[in-house]
Short mmCIF file of C-alpha atoms in Angstrom, two decimals:
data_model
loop_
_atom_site.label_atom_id
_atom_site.label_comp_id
_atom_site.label_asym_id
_atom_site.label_seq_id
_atom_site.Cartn_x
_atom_site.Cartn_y
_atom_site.Cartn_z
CA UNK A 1 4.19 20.99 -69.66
CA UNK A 2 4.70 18.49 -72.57
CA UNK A 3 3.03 20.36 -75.89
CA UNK A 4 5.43 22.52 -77.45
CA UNK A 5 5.34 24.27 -81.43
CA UNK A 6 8.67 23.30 -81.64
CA UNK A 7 7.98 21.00 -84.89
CA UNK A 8 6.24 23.53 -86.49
CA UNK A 9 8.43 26.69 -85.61
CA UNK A 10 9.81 26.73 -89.14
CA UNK A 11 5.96 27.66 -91.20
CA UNK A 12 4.42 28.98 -87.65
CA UNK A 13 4.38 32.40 -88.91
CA UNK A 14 3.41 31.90 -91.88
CA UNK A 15 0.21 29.41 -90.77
CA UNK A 16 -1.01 31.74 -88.20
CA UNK A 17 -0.91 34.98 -90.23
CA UNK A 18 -2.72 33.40 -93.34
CA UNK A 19 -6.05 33.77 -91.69
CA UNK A 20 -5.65 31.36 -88.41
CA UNK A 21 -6.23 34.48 -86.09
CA UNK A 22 -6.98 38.37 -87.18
CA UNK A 23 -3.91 39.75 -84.80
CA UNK A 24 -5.22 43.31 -85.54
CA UNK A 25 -8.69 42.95 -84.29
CA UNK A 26 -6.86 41.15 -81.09
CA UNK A 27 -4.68 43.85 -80.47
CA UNK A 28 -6.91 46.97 -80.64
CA UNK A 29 -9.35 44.97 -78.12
CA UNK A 30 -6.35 44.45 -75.70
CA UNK A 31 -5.10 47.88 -75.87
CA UNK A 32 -8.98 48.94 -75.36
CA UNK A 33 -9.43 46.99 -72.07
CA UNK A 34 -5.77 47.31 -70.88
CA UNK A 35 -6.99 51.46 -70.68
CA UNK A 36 -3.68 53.10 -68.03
CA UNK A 37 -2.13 49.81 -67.03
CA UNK A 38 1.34 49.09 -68.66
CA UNK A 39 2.84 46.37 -67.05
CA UNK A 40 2.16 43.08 -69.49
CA UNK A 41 2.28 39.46 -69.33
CA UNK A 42 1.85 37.49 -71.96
CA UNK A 43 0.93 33.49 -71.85
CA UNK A 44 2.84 31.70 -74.50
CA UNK A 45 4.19 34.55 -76.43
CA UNK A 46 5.29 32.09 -79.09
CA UNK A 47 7.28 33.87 -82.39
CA UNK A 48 5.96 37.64 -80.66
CA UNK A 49 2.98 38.20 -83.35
CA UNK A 50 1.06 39.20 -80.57
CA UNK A 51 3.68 41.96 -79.04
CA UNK A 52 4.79 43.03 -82.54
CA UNK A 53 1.34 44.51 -83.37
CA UNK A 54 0.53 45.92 -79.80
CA UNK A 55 3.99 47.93 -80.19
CA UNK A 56 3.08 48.90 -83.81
CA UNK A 57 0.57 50.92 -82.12
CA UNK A 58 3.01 53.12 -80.22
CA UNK A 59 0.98 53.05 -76.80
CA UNK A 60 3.58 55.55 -74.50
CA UNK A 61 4.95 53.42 -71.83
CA UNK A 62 4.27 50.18 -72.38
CA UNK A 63 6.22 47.00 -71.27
CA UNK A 64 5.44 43.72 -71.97
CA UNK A 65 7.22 40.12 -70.78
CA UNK A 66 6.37 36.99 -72.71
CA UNK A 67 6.65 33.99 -71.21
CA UNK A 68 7.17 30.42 -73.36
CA UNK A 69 8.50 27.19 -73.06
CA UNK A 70 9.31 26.25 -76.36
CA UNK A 71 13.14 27.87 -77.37
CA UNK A 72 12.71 27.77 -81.18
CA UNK A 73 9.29 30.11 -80.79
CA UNK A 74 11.30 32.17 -78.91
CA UNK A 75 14.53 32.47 -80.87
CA UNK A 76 12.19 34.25 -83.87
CA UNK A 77 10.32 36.16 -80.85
CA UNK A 78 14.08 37.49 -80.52
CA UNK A 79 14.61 38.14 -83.60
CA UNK A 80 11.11 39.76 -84.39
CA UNK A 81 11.38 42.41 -81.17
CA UNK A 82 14.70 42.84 -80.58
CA UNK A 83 15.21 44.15 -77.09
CA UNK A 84 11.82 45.64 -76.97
CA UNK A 85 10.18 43.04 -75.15
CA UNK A 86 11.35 40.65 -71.83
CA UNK A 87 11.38 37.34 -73.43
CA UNK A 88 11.81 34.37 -70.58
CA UNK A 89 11.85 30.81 -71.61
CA UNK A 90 9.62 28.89 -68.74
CA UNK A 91 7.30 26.63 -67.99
CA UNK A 92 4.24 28.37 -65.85
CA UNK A 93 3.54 25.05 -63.96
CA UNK A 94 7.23 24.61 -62.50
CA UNK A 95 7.33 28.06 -61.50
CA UNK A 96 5.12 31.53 -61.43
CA UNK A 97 6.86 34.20 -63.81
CA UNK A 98 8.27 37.71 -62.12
CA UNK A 99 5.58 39.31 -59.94
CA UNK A 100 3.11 42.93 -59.71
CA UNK A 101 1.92 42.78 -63.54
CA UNK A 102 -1.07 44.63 -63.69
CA UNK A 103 -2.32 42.93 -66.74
CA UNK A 104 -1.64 38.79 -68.13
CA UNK A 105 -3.09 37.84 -71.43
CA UNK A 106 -3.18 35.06 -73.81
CA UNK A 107 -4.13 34.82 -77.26
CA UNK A 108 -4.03 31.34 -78.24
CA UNK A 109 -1.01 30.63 -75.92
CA UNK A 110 -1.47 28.47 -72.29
CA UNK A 111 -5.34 29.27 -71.78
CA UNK A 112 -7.99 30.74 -74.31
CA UNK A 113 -11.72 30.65 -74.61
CA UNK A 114 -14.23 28.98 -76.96
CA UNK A 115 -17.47 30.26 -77.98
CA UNK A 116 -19.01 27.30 -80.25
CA UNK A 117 -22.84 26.50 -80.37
CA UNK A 118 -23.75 29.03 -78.08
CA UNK A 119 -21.55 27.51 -75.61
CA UNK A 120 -18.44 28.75 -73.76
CA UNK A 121 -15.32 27.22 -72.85
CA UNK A 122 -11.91 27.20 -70.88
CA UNK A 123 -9.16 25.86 -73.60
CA UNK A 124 -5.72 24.70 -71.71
CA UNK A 125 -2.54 23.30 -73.30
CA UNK A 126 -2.57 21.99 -69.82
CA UNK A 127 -4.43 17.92 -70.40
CA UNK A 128 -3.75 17.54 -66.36
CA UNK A 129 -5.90 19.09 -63.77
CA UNK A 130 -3.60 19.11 -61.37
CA UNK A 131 -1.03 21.20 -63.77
CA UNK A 132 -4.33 23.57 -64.74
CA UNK A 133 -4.57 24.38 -61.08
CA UNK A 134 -0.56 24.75 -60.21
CA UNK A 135 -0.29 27.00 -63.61
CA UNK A 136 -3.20 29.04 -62.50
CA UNK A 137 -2.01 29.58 -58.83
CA UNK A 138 1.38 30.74 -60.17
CA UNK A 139 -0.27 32.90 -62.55
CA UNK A 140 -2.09 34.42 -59.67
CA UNK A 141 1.00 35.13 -58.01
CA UNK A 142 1.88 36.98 -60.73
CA UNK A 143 -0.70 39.10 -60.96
CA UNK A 144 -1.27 42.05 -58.37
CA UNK A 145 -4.35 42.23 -56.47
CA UNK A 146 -6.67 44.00 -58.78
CA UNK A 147 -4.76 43.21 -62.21
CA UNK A 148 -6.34 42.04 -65.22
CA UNK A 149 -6.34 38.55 -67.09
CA UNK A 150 -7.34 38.47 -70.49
CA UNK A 151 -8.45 34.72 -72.56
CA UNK A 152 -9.17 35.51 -76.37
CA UNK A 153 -11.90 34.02 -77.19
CA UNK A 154 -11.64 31.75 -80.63
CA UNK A 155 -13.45 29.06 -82.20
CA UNK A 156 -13.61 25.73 -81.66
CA UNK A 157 -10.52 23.48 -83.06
CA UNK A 158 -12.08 21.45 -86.07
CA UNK A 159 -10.49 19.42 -89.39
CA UNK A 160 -9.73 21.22 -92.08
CA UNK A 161 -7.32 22.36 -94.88
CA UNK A 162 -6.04 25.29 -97.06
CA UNK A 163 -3.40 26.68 -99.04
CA UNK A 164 -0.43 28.60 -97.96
CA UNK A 165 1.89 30.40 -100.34
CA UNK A 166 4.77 28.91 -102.06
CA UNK A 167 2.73 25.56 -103.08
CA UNK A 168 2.42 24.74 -99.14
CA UNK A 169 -0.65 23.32 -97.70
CA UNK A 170 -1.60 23.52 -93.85
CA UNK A 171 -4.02 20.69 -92.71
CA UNK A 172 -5.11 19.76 -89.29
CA UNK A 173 -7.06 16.95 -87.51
CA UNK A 174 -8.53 16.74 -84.66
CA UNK A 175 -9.38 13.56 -82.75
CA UNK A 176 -11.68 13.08 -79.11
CA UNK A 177 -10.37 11.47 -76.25
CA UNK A 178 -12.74 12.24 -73.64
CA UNK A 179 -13.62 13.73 -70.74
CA UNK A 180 -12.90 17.51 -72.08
CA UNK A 181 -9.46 16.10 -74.07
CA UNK A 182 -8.41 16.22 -77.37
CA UNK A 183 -5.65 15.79 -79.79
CA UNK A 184 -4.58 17.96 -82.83
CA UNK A 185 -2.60 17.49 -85.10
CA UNK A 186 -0.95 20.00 -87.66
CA UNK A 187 0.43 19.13 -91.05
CA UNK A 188 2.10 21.44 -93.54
CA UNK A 189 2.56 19.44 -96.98
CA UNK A 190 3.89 20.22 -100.56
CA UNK A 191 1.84 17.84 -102.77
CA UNK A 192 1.42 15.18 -100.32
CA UNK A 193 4.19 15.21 -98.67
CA UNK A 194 4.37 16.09 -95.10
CA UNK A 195 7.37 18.50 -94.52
CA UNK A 196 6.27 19.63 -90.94
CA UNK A 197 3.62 18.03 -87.95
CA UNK A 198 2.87 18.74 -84.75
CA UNK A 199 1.14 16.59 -82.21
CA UNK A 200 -1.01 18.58 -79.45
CA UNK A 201 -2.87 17.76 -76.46
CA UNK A 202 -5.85 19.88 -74.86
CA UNK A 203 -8.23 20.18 -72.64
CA UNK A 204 -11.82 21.92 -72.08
CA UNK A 205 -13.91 22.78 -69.56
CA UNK A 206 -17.48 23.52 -69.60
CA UNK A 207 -17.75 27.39 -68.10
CA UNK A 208 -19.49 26.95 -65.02
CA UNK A 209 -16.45 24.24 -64.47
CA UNK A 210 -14.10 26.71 -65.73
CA UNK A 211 -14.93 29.78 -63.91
CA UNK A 212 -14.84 27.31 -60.69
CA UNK A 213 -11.72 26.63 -61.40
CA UNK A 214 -10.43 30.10 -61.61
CA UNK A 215 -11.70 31.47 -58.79
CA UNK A 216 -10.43 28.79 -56.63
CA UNK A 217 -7.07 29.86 -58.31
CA UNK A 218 -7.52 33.75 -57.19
CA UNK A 219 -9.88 35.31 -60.25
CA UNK A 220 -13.28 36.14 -60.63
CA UNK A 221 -15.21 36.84 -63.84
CA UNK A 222 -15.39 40.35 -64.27
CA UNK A 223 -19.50 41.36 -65.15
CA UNK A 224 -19.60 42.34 -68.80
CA UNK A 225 -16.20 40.27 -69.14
CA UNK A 226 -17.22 38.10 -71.86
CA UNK A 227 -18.01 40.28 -74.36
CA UNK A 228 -16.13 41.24 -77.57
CA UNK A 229 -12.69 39.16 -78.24
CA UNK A 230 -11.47 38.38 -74.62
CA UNK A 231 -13.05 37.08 -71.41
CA UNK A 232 -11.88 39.14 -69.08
CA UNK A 233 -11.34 38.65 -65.30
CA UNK A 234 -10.22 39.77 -62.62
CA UNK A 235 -7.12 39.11 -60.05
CA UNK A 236 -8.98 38.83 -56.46
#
């Protein structure tokens, strides 16, 4: 799995809690749909903005493992949640994570949804079918029968700028390369120079395509499981 955040790891935080995702509204709908299950994985846990505000919520029990494969993310994931949380540093296409969670979920992180135009997508940091499938069947393996997968659901990745604090301006572009792919790129500038950029790949699929894909991989859509902030399915 070639995209990584590292090049942006410094101003990560600081992009993505300046509006780029409401991480409140994402984790009261997890902890609504997660209901008695405690046993978490999360996709790409990046810096641990995700785990920091489920644990701000005190839920009794709860133990969550993030999984990423990008070592700067995760040295501020460290630093942000202490021992609270089971960091591991891997790559979900060389190998499937520790097994019998009862619930995986990714906001933003290896797979997430797009609603755009009254259309619905499968987003992957994964440009390669072949890795989309082998990350998919390790996630499965993952997963006990019956357990949950949650994909927030986000819009779709467009151009556009705006300011940051301390004179810092985040920017990104985003070019078509067909056939479901795209690039992105993400700029942080003071004035107009570029003191961080990142270079991502991605890919899309239509969701008839997608949910083909994921039930070939071991999960079906769960009815009612696209509503609210997650698509929701379910570990066959």
């Amino acid at each position: 799995m070639a995209n990584s955040y590292a090049g942006l790891a410094d101003h990560y935080d600081l992009i993505m809690t300046s509006g780029y995702y409401d991480y409140d509204a994402y984790a009261e709908d997890l902890l609504s749909r997660i209901g008695e299950h405690r046993d978490l994985l999360e996709l790409g846990v990046g810096t641990g903005l995700v785990c920091e505000r489920l644990l701000e919520r005190e839920p009794p029990g709860l133990q969550i493992t993030g999984i990423d494969h990008t070592e700067s993310m995760l040295a501020r994931a460290r630093t942000r949640l202490g021992g609270r949380v089971r960091l591991i540093e891997q790559d979900i296409v060389d190998a499937a994570p520790p097994h019998g969670f009862d619930v995986a979920y990714s906001v933003g992180g290896i797979w997430y949804c797009v609603h755009d135009q009254g259309r619905t997508w499968l987003g992957s940091h994964l440009v390669d079918e072949a890795e989309n499938v082998k990350g998919l069947e390790n996630l499965a393996a993952a997963l006990r029968p019956g357990g949950v997968l949650l994909l927030a659901v986000q819009e779709a990745h467009r151009p556009y700028r705006r300011p940051l604090s301390n004179g810092l301006v985040y920017a990104q572009d985003v070019q078509t390369d067909g056939d479901g792919r795209f690039t992105k790129d993400y700029l942080v500038m003071r004035e107009n120079t570029v003191v961080a950029r990142q270079r991502l790949g991605y890919r899309l699929y239509p969701e008839k395509q997608a949910d083909q894909l994921l039930e070939a991989c071991g999960f079906r859509l769960e009815p009612d499981g696209a509503n609210g902030l997650f698509r929701q399915y379910l570990r066959v």
